[in-house]
Coordinates of N, CA and C in Angstrom, one line a residue:
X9 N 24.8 -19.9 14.4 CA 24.7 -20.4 15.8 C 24.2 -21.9 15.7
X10 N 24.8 -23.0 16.5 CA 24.2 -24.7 16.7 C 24.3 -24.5 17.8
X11 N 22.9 -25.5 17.9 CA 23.2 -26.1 19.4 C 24.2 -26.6 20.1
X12 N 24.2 -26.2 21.5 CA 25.6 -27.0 22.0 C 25.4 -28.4 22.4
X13 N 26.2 -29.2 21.9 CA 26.1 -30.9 23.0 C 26.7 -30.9 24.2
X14 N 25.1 -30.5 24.9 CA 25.8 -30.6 26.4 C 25.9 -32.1 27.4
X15 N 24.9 -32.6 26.7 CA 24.9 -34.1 26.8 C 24.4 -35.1 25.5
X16 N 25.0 -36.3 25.2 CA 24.2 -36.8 24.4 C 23.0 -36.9 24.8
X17 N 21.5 -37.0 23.8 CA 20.4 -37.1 23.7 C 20.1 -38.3 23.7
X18 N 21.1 -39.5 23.2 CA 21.2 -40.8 23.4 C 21.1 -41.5 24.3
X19 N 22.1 -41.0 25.5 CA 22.1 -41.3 26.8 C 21.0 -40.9 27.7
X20 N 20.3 -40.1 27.5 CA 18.8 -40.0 28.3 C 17.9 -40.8 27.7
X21 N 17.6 -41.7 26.4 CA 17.1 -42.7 26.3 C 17.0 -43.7 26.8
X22 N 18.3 -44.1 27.0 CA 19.3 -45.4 27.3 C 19.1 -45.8 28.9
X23 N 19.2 -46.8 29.3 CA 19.0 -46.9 30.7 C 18.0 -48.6 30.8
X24 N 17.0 -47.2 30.9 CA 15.8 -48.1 31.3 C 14.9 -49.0 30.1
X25 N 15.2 -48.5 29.2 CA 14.8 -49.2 28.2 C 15.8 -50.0 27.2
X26 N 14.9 -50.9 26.7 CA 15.7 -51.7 25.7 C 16.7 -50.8 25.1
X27 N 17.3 -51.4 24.3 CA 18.7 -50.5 23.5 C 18.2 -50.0 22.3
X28 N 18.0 -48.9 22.0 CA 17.8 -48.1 21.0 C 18.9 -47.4 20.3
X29 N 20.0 -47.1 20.8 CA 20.8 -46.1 20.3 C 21.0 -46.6 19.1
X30 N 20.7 -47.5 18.4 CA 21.6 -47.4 17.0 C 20.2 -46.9 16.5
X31 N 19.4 -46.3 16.9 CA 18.2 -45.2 16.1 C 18.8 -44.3 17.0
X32 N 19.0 -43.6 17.8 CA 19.2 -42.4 18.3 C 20.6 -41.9 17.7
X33 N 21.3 -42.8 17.9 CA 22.4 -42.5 17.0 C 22.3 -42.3 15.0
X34 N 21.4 -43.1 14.4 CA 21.3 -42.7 12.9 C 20.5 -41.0 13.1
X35 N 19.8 -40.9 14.1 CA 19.3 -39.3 14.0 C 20.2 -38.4 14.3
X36 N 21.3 -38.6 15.1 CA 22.7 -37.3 15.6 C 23.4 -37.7 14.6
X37 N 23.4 -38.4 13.3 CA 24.5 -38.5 12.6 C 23.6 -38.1 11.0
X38 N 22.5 -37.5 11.0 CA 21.6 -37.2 9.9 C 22.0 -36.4 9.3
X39 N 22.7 -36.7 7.5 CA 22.7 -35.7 7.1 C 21.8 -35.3 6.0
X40 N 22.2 -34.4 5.3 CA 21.5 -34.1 4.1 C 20.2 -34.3 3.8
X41 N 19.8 -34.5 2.6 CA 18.0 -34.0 2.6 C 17.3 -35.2 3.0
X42 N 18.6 -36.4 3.1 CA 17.5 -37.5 3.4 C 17.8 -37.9 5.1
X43 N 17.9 -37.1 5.7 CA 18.0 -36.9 6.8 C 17.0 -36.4 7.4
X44 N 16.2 -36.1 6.9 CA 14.6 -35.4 6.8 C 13.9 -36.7 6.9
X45 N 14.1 -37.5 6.1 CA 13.1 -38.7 6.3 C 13.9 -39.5 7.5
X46 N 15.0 -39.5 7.7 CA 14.7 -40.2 8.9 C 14.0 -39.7 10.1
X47 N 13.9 -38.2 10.3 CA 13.6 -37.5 11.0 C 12.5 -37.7 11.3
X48 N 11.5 -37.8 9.9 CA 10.3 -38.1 10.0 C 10.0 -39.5 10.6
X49 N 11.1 -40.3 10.1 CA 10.7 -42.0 10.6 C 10.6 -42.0 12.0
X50 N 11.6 -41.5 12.5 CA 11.8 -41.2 14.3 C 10.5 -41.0 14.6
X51 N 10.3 -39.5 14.3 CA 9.2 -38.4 14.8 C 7.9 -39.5 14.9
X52 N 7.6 -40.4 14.0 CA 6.4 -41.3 13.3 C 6.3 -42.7 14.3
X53 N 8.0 -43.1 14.7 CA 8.0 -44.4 15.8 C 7.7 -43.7 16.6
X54 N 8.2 -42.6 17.4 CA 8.0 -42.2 18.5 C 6.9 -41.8 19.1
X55 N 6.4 -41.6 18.3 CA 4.7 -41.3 18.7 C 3.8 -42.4 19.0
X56 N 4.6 -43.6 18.2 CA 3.5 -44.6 19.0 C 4.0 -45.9 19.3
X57 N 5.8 -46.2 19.3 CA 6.3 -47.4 19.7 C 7.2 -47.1 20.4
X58 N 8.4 -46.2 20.2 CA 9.7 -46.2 21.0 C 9.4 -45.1 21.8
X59 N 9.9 -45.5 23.2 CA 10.6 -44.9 24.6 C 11.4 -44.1 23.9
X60 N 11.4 -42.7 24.8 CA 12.7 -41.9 24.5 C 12.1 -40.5 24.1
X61 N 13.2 -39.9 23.6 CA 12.7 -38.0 23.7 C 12.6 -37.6 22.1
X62 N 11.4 -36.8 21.6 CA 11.5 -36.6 20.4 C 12.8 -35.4 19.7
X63 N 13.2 -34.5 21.1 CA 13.8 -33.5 21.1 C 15.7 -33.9 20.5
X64 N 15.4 -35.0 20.1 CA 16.5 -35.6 19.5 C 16.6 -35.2 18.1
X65 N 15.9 -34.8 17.6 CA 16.0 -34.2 16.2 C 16.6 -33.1 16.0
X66 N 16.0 -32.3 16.9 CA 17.1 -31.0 16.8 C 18.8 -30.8 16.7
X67 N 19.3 -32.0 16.9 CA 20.8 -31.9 17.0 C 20.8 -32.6 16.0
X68 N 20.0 -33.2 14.8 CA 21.1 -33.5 13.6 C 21.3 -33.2 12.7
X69 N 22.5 -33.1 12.5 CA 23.2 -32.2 11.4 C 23.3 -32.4 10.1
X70 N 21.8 -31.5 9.8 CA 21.4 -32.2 8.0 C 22.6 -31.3 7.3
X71 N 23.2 -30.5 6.9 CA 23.8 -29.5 6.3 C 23.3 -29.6 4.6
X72 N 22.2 -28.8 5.1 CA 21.5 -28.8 3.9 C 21.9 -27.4 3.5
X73 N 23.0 -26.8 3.6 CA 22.7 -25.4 3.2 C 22.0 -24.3 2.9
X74 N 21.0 -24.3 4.3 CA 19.9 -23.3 4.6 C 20.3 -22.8 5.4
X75 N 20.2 -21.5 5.7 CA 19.9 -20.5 7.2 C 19.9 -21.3 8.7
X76 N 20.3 -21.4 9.2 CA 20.4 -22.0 10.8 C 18.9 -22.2 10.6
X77 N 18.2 -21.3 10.9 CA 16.8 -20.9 11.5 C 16.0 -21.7 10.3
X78 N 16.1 -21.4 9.4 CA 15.0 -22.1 8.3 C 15.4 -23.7 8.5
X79 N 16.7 -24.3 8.9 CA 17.1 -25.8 9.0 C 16.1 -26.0 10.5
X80 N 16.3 -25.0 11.0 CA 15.3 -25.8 12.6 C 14.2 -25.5 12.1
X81 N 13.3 -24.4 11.6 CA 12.1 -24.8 11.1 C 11.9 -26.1 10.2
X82 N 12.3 -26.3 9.5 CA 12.0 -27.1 8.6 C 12.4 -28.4 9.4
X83 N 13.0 -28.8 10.4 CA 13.4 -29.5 10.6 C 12.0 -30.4 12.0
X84 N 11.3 -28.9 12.1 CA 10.5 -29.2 13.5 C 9.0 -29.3 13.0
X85 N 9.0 -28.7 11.8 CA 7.5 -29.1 10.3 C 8.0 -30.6 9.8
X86 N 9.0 -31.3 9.9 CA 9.3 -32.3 9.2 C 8.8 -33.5 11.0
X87 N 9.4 -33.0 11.7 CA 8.8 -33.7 12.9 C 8.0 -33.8 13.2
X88 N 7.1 -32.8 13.4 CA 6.2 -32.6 14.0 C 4.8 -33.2 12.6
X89 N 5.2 -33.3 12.0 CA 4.3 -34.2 10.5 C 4.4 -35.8 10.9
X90 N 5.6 -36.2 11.4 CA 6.3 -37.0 11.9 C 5.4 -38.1 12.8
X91 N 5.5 -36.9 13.7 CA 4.6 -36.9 14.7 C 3.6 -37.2 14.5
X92 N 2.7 -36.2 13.9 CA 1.1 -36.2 13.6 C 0.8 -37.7 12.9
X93 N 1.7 -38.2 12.1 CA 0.9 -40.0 11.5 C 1.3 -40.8 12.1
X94 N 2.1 -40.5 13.0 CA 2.4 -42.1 14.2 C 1.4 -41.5 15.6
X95 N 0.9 -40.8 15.3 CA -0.3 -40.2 16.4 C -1.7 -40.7 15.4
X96 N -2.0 -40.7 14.2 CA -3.2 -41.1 13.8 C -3.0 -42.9 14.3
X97 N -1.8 -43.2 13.5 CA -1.7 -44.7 13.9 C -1.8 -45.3 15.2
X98 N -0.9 -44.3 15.9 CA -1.3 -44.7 17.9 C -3.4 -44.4 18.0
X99 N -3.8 -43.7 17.1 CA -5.0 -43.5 17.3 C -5.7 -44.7 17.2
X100 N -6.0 -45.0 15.9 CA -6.4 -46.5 15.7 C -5.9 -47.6 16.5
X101 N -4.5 -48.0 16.6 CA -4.1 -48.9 17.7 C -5.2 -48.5 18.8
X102 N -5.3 -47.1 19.5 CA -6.0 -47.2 20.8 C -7.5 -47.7 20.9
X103 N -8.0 -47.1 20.2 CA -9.5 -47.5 19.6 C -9.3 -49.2 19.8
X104 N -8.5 -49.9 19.0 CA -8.6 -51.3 18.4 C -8.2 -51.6 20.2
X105 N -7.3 -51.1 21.1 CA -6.9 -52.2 22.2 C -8.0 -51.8 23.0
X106 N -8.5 -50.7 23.0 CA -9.7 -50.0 24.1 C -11.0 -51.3 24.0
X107 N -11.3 -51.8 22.7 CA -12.0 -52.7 22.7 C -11.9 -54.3 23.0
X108 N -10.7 -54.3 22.8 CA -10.1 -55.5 23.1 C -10.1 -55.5 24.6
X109 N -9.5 -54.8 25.2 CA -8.9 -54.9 27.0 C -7.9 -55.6 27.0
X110 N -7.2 -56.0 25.9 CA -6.0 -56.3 26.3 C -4.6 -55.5 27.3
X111 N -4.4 -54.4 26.5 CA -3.4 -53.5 27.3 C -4.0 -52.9 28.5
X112 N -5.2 -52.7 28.4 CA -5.4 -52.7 30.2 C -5.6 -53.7 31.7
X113 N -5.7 -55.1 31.1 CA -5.6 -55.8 32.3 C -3.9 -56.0 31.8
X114 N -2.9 -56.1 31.2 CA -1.8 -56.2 30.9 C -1.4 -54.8 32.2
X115 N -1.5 -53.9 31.9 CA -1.4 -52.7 33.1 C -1.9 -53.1 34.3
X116 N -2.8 -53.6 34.7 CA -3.3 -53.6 35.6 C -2.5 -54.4 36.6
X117 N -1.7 -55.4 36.1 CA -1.0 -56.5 36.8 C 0.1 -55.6 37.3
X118 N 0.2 -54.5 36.4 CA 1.5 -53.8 37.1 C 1.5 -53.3 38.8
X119 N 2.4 -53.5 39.4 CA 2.6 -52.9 40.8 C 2.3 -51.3 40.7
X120 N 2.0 -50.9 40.0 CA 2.2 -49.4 40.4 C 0.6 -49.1 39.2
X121 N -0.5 -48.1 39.7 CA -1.3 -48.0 39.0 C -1.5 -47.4 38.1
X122 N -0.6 -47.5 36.6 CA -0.3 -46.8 35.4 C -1.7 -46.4 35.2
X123 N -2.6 -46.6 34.9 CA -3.5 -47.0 34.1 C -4.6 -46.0 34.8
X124 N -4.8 -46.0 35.6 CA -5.2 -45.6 36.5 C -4.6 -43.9 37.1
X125 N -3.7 -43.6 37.0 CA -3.2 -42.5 37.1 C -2.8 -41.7 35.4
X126 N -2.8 -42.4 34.9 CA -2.9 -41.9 33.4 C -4.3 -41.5 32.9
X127 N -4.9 -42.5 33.4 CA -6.6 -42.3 33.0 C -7.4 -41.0 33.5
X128 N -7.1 -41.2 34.8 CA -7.2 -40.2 35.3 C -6.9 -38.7 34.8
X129 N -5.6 -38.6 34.5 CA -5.4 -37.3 34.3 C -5.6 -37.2 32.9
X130 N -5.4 -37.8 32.2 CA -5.7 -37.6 30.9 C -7.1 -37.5 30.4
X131 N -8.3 -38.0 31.4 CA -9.7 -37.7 31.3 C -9.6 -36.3 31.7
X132 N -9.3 -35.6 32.8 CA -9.4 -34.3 33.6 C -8.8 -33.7 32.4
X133 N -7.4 -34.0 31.8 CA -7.4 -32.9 30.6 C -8.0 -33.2 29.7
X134 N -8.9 -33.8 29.1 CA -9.5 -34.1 27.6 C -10.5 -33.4 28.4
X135 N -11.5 -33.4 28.9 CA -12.5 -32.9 29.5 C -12.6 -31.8 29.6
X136 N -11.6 -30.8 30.6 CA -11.2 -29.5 30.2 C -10.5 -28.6 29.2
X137 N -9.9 -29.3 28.5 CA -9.4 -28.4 27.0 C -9.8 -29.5 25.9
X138 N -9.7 -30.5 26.4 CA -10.1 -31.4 25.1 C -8.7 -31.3 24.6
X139 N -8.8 -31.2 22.6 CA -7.7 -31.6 21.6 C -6.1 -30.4 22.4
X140 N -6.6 -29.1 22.6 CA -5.8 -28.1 23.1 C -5.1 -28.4 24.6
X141 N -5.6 -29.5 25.3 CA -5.0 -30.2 26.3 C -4.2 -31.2 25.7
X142 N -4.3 -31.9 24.9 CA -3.4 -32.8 24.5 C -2.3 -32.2 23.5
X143 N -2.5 -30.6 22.9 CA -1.0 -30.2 22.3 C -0.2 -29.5 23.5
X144 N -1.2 -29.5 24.2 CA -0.3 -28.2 25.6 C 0.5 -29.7 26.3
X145 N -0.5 -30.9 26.6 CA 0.5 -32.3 27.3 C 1.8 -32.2 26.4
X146 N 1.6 -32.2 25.3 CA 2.5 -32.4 24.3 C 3.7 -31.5 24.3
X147 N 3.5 -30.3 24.7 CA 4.5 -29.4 24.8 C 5.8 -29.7 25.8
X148 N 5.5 -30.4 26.9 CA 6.3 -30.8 27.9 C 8.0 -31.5 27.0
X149 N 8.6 -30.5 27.4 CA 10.0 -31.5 26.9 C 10.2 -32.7 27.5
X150 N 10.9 -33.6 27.0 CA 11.3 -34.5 28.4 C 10.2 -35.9 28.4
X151 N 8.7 -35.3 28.5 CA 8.0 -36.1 28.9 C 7.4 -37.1 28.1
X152 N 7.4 -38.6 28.2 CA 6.8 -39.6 27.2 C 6.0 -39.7 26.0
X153 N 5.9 -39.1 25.1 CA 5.1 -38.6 23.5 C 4.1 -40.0 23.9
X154 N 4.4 -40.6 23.8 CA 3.5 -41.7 23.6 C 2.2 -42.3 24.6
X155 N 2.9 -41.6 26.1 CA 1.8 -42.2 27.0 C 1.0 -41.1 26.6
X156 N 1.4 -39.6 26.5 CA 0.0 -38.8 26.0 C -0.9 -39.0 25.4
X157 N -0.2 -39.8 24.0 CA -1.0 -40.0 22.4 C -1.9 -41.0 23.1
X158 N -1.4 -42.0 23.6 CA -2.6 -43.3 23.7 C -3.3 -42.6 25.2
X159 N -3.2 -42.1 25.6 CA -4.1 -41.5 26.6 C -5.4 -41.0 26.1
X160 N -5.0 -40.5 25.1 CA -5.9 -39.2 24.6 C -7.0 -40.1 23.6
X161 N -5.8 -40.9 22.7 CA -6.5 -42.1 21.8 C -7.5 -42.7 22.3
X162 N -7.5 -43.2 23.4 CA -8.4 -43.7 23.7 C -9.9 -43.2 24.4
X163 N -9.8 -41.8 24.5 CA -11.0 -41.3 24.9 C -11.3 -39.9 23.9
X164 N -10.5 -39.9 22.5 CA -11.1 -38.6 21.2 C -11.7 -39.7 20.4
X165 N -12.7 -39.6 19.2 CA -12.6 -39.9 18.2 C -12.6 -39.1 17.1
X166 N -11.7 -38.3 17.1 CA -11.9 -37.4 15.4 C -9.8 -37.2 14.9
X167 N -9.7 -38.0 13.8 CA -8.4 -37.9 13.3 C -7.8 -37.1 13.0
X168 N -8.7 -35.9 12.3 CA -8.0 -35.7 11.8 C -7.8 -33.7 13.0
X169 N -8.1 -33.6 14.2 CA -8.1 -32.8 15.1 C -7.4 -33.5 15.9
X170 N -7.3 -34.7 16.3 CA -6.0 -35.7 16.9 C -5.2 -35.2 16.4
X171 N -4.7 -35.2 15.0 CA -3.5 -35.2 14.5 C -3.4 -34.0 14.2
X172 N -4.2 -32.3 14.2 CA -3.7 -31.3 14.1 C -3.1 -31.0 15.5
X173 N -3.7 -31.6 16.7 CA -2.9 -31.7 18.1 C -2.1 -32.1 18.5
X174 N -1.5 -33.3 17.5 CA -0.2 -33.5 17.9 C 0.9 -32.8 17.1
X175 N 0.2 -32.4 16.1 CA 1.5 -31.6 15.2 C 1.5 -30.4 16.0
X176 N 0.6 -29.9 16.5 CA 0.7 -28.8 17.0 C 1.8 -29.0 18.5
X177 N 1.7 -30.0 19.1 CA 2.1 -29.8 20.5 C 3.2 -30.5 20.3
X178 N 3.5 -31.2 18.8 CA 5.1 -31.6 18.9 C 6.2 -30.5 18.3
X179 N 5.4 -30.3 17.2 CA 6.6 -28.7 17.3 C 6.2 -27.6 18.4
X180 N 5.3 -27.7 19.4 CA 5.1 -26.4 20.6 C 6.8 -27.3 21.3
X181 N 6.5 -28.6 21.6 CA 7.8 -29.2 22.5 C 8.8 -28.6 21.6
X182 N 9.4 -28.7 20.5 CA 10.9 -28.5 19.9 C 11.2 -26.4 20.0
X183 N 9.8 -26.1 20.2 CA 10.6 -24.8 20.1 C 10.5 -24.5 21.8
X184 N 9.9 -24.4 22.7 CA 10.1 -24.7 23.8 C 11.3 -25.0 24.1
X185 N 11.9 -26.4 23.9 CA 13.3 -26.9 24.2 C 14.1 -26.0 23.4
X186 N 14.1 -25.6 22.1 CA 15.2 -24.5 21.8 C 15.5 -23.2 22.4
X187 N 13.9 -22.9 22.6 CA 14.0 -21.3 23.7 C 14.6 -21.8 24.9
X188 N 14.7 -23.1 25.7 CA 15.2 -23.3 27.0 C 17.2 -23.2 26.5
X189 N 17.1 -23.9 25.1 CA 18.5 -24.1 25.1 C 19.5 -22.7 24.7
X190 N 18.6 -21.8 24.0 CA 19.1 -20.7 23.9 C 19.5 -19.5 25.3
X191 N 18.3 -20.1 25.9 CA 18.0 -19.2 27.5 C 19.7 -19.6 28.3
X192 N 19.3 -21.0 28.4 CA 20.7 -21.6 28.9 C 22.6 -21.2 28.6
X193 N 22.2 -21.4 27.2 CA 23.5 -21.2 26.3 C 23.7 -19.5 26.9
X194 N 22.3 -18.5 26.8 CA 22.7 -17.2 27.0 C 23.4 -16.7 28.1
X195 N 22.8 -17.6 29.5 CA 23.7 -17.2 31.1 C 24.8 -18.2 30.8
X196 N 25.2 -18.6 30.1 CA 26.6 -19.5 30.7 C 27.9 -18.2 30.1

């Protein structure tokens, strides 16, 4: 069984942000074992520089000659690793800007109170679950990997529980989206 392309993954990047596709496109076009490293390269920017959905891994087609099922595991351990060291590095970045104040009067100019509604809720979840609020934020398909990570960045200090939280909550997101895609694929 593959996933179905029911829409490119590309195209929900695209829009609002700068132009990325020629990285969203080297991931829908990934093969073979070194398709894993780019996977990981993705998994690693997206965690703490590029806009866009991590759930783009799932559709590329390493044809490594494994079991369907063992290619998506391995494929969501190879992300979600991915994940976890562009989340220690978004860590450090937040620490380093938290003291500076740069990125928050940069926010602050914004018309709309990013900063402030981020802070907000991302204090209320660190506060109530702590690290297990930030893999459960993490689970959200769809939703920004990176405003979580620097949310959280900037009010944890322990690396290496950051980073079991985001590996945890970035492969919680890829199986999530596969159970939604399978649920889907099953009523049609």
């Amino acid at each position: 069984m593959t996933l179905p392309a029911l829409v490119s993954l590309a195209d929900l990047t695209l829009g609002i942000y700068p132009d990325f596709s020629w990285l969203t496109s080297l991931v829908e076009t990934a093969t073979g074992w070194f398709g894993l490293a780019i996977i990981f390269a993705y998994s690693f920017l997206i965690a703490f520089a590029l806009p866009g959905v991590s759930e783009i891994v799932l559709f590329a087609p390493l044809n490594l000659g494994l079991p369907y099922n063992v290619k998506l595991a391995l494929i969501i351990a190879v992300s979600g690793a991915g994940k976890a060291a562009g989340s220690v590095f978004a860590f450090h970045i937040g620490h380093e800007t938290k003291e500076s104040g740069y990125v928050e009067k940069a926010l602050a100019r914004l018309p709309v109170d990013v900063m402030g509604w981020t802070e907000r809720k991302a204090i209320h979840i660190a506060q109530k679950w702590g690290y297990a609020g930030l893999a459960a934020a993490l689970c959200v398909p769809g939703f920004p990997d990176t405003l979580s990570i620097y949310a959280f960045a900037v009010l944890e200090d322990d690396y290496l529980k950051f980073a079991a939280a985001t590996f945890v909550g970035s492969a919680g997101r890829l199986i999530v989206t596969l159970v939604g895609i399978e649920a889907a694929v099953a009523f049609l």
